[in-house]
PDB file of C-alpha atoms in Angstrom:
ATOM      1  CA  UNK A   1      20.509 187.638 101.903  1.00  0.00           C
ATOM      2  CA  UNK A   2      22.729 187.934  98.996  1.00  0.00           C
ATOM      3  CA  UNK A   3      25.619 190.806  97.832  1.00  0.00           C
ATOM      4  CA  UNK A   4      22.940 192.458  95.335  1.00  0.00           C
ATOM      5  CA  UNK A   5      20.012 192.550  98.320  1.00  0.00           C
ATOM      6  CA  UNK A   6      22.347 194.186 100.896  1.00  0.00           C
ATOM      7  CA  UNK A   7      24.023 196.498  98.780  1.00  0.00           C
ATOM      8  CA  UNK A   8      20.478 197.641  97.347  1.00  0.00           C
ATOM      9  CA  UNK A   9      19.209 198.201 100.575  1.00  0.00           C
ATOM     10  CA  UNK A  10      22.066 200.273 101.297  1.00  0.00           C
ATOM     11  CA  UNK A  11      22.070 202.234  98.043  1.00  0.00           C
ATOM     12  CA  UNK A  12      18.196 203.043  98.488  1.00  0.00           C
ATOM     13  CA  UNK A  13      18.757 204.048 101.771  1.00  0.00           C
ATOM     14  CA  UNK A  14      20.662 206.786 101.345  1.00  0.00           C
ATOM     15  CA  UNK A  15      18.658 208.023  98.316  1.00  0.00           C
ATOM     16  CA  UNK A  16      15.912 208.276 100.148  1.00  0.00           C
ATOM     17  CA  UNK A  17      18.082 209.901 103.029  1.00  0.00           C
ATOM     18  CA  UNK A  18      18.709 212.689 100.133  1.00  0.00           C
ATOM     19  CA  UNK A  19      14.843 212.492  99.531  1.00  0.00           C
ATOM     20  CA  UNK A  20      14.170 213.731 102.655  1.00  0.00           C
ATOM     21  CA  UNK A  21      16.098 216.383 102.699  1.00  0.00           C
ATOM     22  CA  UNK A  22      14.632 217.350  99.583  1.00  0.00           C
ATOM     23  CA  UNK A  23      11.088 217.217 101.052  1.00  0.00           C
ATOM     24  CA  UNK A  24      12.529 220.012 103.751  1.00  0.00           C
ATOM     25  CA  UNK A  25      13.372 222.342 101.030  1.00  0.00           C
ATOM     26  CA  UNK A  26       9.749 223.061  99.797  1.00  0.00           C
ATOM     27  CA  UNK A  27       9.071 226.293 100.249  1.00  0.00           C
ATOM     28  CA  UNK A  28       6.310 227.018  98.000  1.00  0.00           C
ATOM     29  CA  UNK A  29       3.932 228.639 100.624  1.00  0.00           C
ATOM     30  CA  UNK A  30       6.500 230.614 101.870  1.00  0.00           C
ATOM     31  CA  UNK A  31       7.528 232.093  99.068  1.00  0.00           C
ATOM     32  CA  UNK A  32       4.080 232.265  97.593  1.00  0.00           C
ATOM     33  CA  UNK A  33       4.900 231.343  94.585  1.00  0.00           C
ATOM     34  CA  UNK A  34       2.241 230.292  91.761  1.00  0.00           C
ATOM     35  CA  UNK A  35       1.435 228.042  88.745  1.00  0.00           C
ATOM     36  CA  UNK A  36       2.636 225.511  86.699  1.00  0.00           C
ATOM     37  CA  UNK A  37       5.925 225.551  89.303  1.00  0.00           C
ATOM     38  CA  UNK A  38       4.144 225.498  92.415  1.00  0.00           C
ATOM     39  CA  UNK A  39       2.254 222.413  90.873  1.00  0.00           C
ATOM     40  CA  UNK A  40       5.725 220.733  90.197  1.00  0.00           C
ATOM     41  CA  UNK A  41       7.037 221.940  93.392  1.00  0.00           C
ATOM     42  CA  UNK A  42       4.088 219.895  94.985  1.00  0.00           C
ATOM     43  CA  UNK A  43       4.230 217.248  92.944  1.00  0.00           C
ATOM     44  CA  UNK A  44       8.391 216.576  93.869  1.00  0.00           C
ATOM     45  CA  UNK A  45       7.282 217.257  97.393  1.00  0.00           C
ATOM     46  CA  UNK A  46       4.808 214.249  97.410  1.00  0.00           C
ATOM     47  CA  UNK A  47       7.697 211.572  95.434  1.00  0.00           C
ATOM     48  CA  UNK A  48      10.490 212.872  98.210  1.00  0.00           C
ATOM     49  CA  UNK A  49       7.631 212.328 101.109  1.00  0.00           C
ATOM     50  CA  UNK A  50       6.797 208.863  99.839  1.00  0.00           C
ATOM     51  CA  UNK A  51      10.289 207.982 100.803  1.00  0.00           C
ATOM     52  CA  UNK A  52       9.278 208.031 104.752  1.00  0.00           C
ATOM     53  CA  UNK A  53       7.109 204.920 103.857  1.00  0.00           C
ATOM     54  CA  UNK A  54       9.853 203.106 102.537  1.00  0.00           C
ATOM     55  CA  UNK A  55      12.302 203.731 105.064  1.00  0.00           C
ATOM     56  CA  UNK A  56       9.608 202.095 107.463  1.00  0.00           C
ATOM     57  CA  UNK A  57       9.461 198.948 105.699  1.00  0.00           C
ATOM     58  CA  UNK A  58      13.110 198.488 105.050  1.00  0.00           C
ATOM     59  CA  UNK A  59      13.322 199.253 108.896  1.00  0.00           C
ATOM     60  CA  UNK A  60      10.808 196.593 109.672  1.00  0.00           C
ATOM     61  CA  UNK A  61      11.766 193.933 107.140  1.00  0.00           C
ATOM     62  CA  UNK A  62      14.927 194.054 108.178  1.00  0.00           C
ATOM     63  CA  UNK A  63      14.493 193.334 111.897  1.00  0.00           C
ATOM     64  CA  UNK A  64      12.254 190.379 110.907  1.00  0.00           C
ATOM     65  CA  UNK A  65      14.360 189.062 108.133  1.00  0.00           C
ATOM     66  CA  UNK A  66      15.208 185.459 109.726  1.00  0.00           C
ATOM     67  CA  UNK A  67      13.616 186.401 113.126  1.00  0.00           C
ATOM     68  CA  UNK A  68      13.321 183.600 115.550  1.00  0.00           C
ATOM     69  CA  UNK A  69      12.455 183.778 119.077  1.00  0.00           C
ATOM     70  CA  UNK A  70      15.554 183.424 120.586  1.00  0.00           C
ATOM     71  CA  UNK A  71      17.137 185.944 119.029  1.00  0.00           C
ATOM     72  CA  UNK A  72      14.198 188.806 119.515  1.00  0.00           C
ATOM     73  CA  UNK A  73      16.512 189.998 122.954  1.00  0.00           C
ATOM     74  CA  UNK A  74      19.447 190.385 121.126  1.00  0.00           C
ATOM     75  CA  UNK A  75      18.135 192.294 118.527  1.00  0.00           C
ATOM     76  CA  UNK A  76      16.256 194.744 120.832  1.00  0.00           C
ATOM     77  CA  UNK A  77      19.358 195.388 122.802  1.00  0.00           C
ATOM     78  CA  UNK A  78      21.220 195.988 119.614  1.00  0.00           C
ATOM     79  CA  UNK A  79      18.419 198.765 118.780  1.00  0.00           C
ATOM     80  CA  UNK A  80      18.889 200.322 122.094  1.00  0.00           C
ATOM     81  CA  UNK A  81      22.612 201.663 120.670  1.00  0.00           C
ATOM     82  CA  UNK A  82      21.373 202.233 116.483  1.00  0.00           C
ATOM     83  CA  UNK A  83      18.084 203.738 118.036  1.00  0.00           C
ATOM     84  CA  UNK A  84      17.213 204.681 121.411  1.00  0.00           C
ATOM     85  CA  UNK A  85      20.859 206.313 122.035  1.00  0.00           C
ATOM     86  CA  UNK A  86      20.384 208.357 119.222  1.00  0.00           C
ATOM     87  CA  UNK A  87      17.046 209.740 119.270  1.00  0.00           C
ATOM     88  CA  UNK A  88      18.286 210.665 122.901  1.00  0.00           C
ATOM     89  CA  UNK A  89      21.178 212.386 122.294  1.00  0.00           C
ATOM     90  CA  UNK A  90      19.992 214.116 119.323  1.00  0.00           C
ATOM     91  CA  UNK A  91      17.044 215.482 121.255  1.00  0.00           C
ATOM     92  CA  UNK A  92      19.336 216.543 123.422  1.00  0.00           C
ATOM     93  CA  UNK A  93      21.671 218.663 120.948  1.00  0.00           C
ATOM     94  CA  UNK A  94      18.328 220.367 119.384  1.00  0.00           C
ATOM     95  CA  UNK A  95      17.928 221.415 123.027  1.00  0.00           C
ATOM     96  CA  UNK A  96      21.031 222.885 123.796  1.00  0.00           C
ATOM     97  CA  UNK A  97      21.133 224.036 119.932  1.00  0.00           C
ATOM     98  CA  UNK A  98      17.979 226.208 120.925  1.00  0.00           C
ATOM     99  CA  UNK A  99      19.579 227.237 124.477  1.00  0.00           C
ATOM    100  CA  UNK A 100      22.523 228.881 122.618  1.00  0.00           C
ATOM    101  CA  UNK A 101      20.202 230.516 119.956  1.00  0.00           C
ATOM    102  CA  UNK A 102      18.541 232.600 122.437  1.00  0.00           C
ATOM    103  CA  UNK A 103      21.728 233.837 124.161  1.00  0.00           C
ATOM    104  CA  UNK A 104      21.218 236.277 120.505  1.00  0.00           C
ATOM    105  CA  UNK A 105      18.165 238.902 121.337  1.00  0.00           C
ATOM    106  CA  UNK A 106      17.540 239.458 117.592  1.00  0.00           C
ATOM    107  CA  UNK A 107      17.265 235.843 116.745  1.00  0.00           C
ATOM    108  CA  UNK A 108      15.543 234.894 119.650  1.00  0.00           C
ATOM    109  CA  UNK A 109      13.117 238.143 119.215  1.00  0.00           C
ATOM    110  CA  UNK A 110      12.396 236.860 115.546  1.00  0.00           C
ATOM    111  CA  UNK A 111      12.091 233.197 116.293  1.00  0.00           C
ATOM    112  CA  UNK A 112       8.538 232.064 115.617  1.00  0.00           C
ATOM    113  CA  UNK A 113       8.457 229.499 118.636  1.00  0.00           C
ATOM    114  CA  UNK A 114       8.744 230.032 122.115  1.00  0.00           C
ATOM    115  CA  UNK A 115      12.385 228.954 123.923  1.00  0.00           C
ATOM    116  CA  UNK A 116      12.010 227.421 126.939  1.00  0.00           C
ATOM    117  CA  UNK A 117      14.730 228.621 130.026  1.00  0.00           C
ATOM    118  CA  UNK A 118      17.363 226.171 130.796  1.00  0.00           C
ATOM    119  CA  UNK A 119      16.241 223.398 132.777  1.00  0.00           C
ATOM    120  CA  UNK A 120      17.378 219.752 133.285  1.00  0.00           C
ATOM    121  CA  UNK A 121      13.910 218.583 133.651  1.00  0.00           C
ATOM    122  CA  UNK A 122      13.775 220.471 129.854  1.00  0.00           C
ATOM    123  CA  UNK A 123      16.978 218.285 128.746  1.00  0.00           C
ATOM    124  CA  UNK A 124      14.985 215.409 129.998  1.00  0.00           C
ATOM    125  CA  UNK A 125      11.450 215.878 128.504  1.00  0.00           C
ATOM    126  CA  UNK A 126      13.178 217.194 125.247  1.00  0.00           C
ATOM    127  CA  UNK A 127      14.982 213.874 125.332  1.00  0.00           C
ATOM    128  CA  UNK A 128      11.951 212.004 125.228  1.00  0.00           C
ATOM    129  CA  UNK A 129       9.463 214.333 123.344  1.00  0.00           C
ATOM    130  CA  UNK A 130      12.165 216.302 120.768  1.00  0.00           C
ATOM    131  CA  UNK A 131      10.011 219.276 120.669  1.00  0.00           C
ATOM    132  CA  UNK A 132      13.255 220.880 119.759  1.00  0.00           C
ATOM    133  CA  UNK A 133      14.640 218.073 117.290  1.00  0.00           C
ATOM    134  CA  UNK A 134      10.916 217.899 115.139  1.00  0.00           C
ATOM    135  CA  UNK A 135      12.560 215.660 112.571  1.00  0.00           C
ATOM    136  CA  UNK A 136      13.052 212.646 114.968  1.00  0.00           C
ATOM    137  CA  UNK A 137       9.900 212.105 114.836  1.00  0.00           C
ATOM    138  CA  UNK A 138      10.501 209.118 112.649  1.00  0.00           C
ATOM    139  CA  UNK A 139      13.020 207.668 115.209  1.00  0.00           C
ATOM    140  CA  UNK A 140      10.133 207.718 117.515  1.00  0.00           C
ATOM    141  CA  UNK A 141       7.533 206.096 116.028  1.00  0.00           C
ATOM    142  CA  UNK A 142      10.271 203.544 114.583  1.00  0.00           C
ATOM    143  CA  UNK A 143      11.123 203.076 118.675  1.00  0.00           C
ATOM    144  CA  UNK A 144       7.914 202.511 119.888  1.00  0.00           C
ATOM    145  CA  UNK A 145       7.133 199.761 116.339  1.00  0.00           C
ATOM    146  CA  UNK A 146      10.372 198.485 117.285  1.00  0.00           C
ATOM    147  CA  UNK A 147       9.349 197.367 120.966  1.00  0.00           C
ATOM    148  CA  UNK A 148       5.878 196.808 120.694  1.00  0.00           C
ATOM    149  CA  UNK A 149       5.217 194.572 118.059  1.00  0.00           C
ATOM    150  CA  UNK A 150       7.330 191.625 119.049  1.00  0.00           C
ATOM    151  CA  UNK A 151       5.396 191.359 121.786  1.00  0.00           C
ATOM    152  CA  UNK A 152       2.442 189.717 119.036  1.00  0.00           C
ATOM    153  CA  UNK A 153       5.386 188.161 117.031  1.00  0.00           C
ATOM    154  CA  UNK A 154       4.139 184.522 117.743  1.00  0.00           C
ATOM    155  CA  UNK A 155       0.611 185.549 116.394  1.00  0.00           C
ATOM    156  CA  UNK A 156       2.283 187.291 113.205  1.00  0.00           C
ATOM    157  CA  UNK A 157       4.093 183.945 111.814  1.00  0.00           C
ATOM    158  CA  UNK A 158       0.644 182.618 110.923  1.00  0.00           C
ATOM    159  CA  UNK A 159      -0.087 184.312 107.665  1.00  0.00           C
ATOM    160  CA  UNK A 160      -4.001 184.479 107.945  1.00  0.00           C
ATOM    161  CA  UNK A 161      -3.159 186.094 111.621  1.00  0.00           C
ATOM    162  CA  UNK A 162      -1.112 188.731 109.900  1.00  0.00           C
ATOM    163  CA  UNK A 163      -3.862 190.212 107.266  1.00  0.00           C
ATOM    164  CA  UNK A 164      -6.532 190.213 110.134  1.00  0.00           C
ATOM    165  CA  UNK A 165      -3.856 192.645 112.199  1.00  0.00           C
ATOM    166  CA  UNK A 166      -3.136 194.765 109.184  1.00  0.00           C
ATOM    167  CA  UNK A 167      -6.748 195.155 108.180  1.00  0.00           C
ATOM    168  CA  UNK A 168      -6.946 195.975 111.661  1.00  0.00           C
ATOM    169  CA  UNK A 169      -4.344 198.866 111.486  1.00  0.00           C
ATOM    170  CA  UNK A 170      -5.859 199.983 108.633  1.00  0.00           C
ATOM    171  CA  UNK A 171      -9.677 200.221 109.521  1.00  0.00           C
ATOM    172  CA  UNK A 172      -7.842 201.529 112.350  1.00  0.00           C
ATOM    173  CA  UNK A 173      -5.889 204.388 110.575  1.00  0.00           C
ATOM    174  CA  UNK A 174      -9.051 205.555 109.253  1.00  0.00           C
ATOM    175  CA  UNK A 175     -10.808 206.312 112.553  1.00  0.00           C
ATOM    176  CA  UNK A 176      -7.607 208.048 114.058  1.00  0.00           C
ATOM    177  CA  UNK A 177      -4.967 208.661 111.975  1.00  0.00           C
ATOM    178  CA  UNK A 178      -5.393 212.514 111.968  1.00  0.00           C
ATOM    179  CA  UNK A 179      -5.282 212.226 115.958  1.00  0.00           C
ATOM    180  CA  UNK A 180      -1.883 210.259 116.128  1.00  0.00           C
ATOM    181  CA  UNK A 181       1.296 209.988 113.845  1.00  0.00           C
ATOM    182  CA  UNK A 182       1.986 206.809 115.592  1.00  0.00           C
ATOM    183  CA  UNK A 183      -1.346 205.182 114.405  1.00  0.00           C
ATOM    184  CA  UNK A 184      -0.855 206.955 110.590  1.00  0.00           C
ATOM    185  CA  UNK A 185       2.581 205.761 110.213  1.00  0.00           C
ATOM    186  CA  UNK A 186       2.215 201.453 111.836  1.00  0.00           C
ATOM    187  CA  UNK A 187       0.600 200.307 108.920  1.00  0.00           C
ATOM    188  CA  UNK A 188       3.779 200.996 106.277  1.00  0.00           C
ATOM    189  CA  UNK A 189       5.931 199.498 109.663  1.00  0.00           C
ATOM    190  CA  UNK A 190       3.368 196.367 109.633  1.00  0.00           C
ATOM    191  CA  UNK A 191       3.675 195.855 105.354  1.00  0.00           C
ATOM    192  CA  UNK A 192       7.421 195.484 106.134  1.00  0.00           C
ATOM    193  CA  UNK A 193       6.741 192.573 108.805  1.00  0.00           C
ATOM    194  CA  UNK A 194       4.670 190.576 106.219  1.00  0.00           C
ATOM    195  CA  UNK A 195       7.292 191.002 103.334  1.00  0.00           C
ATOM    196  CA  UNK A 196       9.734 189.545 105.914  1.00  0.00           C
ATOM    197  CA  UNK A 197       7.976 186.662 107.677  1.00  0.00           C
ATOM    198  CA  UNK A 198       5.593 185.855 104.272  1.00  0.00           C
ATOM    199  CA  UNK A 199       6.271 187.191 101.211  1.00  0.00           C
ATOM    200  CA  UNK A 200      10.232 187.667 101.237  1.00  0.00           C
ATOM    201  CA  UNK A 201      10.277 186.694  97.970  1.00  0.00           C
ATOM    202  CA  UNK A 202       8.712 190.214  97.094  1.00  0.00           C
ATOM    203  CA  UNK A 203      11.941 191.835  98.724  1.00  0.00           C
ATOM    204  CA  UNK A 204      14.967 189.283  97.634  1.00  0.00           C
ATOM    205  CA  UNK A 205      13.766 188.694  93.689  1.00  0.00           C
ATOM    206  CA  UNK A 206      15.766 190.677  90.768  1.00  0.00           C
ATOM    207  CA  UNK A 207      12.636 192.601  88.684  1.00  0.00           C
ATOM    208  CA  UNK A 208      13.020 192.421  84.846  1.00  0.00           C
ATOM    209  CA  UNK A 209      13.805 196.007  83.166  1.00  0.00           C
ATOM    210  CA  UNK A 210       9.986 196.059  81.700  1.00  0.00           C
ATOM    211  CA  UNK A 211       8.471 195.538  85.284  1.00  0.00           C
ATOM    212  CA  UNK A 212      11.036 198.583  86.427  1.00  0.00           C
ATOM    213  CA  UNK A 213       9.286 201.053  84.212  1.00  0.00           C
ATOM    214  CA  UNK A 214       6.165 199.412  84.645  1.00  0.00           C
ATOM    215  CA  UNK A 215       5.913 199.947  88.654  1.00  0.00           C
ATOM    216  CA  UNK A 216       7.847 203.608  87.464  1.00  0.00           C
ATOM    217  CA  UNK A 217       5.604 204.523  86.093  1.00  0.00           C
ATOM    218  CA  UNK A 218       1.732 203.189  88.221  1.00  0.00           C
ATOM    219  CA  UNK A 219       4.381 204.968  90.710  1.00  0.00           C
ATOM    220  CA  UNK A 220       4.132 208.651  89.098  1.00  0.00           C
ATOM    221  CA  UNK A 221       0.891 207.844  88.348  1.00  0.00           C
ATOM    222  CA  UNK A 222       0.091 207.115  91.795  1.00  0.00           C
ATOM    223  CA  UNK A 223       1.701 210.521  92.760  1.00  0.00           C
ATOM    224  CA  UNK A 224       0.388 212.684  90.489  1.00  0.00           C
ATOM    225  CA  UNK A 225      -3.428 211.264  91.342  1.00  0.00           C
ATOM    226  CA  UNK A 226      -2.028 212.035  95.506  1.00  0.00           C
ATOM    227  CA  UNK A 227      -0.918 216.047  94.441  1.00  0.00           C
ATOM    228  CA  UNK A 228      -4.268 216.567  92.304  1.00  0.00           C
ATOM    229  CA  UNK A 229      -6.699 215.179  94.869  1.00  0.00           C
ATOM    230  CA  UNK A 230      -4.216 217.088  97.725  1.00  0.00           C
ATOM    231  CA  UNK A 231      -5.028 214.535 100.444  1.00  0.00           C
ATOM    232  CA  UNK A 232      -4.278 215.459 104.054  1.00  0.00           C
ATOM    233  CA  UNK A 233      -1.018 213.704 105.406  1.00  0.00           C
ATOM    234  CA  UNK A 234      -2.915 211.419 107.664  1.00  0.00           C
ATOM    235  CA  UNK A 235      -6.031 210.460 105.369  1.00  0.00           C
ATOM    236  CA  UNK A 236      -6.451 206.618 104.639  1.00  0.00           C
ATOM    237  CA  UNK A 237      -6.006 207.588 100.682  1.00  0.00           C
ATOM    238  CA  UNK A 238      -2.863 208.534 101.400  1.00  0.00           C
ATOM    239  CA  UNK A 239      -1.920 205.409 103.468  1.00  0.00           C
ATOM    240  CA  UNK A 240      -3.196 203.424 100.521  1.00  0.00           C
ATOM    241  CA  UNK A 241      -1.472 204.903  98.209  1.00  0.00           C
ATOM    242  CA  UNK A 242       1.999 205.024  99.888  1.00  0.00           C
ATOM    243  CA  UNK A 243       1.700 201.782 100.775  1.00  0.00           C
ATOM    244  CA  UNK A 244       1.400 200.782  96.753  1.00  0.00           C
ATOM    245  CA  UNK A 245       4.102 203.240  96.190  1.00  0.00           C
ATOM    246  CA  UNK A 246       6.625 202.119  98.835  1.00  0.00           C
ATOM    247  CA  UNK A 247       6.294 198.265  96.574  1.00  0.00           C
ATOM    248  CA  UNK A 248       6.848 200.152  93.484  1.00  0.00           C
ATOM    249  CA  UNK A 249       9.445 201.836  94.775  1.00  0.00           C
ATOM    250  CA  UNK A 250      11.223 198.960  95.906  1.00  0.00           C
ATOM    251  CA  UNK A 251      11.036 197.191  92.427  1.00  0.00           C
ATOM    252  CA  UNK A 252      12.211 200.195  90.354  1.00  0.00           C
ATOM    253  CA  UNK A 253      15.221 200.331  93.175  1.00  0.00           C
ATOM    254  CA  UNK A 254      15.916 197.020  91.682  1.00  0.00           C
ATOM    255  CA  UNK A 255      18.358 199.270  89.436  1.00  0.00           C
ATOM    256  CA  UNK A 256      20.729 199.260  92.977  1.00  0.00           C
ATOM    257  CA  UNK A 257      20.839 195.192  92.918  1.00  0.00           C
ATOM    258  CA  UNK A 258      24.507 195.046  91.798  1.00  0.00           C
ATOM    259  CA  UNK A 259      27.689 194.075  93.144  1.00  0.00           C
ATOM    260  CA  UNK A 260      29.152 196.948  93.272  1.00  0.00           C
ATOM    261  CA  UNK A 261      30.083 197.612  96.868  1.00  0.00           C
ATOM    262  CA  UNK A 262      28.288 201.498  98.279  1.00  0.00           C
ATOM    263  CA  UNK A 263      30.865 204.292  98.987  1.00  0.00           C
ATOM    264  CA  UNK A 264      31.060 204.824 102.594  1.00  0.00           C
ATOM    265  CA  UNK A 265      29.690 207.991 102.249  1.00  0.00           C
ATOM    266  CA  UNK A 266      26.728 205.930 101.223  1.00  0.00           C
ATOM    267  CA  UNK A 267      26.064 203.916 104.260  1.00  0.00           C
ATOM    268  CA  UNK A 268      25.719 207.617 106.544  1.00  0.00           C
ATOM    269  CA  UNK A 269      21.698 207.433 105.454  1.00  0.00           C
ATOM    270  CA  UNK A 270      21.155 207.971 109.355  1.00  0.00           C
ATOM    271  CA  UNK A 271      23.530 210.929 109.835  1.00  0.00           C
ATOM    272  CA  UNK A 272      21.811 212.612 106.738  1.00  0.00           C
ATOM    273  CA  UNK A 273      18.301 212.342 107.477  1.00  0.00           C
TER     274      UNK A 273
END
């Protein structure tokens, strides 16, 4: 992987760090606001939400990239520490974040949610579950992708293999995506294992300025067609669609391929989403 590649992944992961956060700031509901600005305020909530599809196919692509068998341990035991540790221990701090917040009667009195009493069997299954950290969600789903899917990695190489499993996930996805985030979220995880064992090409070429705008703008398109039609988080149009759009996405990145090396600052994607 050359200069351009790595820094680009590391520039578009932290944008779409900030695009998360981003997505946590809409407020429209709540605020009950109306009109043309609620319709824009929807509209930037779908673009920042698209970037949760990305993030799962840099994450996958990246553990494939020049995957062989041998080397499947190592990198497993390497995601304990950049995964596992941390979806722990931040579980664990939105527990005892929650503990301390009802030592305060009036926030604990106004808190919509119910706070559990101290317990270490509470540290533990919070550990596990994060009912109290929500947003590692991700981390989860990333975990259990992470773990399960080498176990098929032999039957993935073969190309023809690959598209039955994905169709698969898909037909899949439509059946019970609404019942599990898990199923609704494997199929952007999968698109990032075929870019990486068959199609890396797609991920290590430099895109021409025309194609940029181009995929910019199917990409809005894409979007806007999403906020109109308002489809539920888990419905197979809006697999489809975020699966186009995480592509597009990466090509109009393409404007990150440079040498310039990422601020530090930059490579703290993690610690900001």
């Amino acid at each position: 992987m050359n200069i351009k590649t790595r820094n680009k992944i590391t520039y578009v992961s932290f944008m779409l760090a900030v695009f998360i956060v981003w997505h946590h700031t809409y407020n429209v509901e709540v605020y009950g606001l109306t009109g043309f600005l609620s319709i824009v305020e929807k509209y930037l909530l779908y673009i920042f939400d698209s970037a949760v599809s990305l993030f799962f196919v840099i994450s996958a692509f990246l553990f494939y990239y020049n995957l062989e068998k041998r080397s499947i341990e190592k990198k497993l035991k390497a995601r304990v520490f950049s995964l596992v540790l941390p979806y722990l221990i931040w579980n664990i701090i939105g527990y005892i974040y929650f503990q301390i917040l009802s030592f305060f009667p009036f926030i604990k009195d106004n808190y919509s949610g119910m706070i559990e009493p101290f317990s270490f069997l509470g540290v533990i299954k919070s550990a596990f579950i994060g009912d109290y950290n929500l947003v590692t969600w991700f981390l989860r789903c990333l975990i259990i992708y992470t773990y399960v899917f080498p176990i098929i990695y032999k039957a993935l190489k073969n190309k023809y293999v690959f598209y039955v499993v994905f169709t698969i996930a898909l037909t899949v996805s439509y059946f019970y995506a609404s019942y599990s985030e898990i199923v609704a979220y494997m199929n952007y995880y999968l698109l990032g294992i075929g870019l990486s064992l068959h199609h890396k090409e797609f991920f290590l070429s430099r895109y021409s300025n025309a194609i940029k705008i181009y995929s910019l703008i199917v990409y809005l398109v894409l979007i806007a067609i999403f906020t109109i039609n308002n489809y539920s988080d888990t419905s197979i149009q809006r697999i489809i669609i975020y699966l186009i759009c995480s592509l597009l996405m990466w090509i109009f990145f393409d404007i990150f391929a440079i040498e310039r090396k990422p601020k530090w600052w930059m490579q703290t994607s993690f610690v900001i989403y």
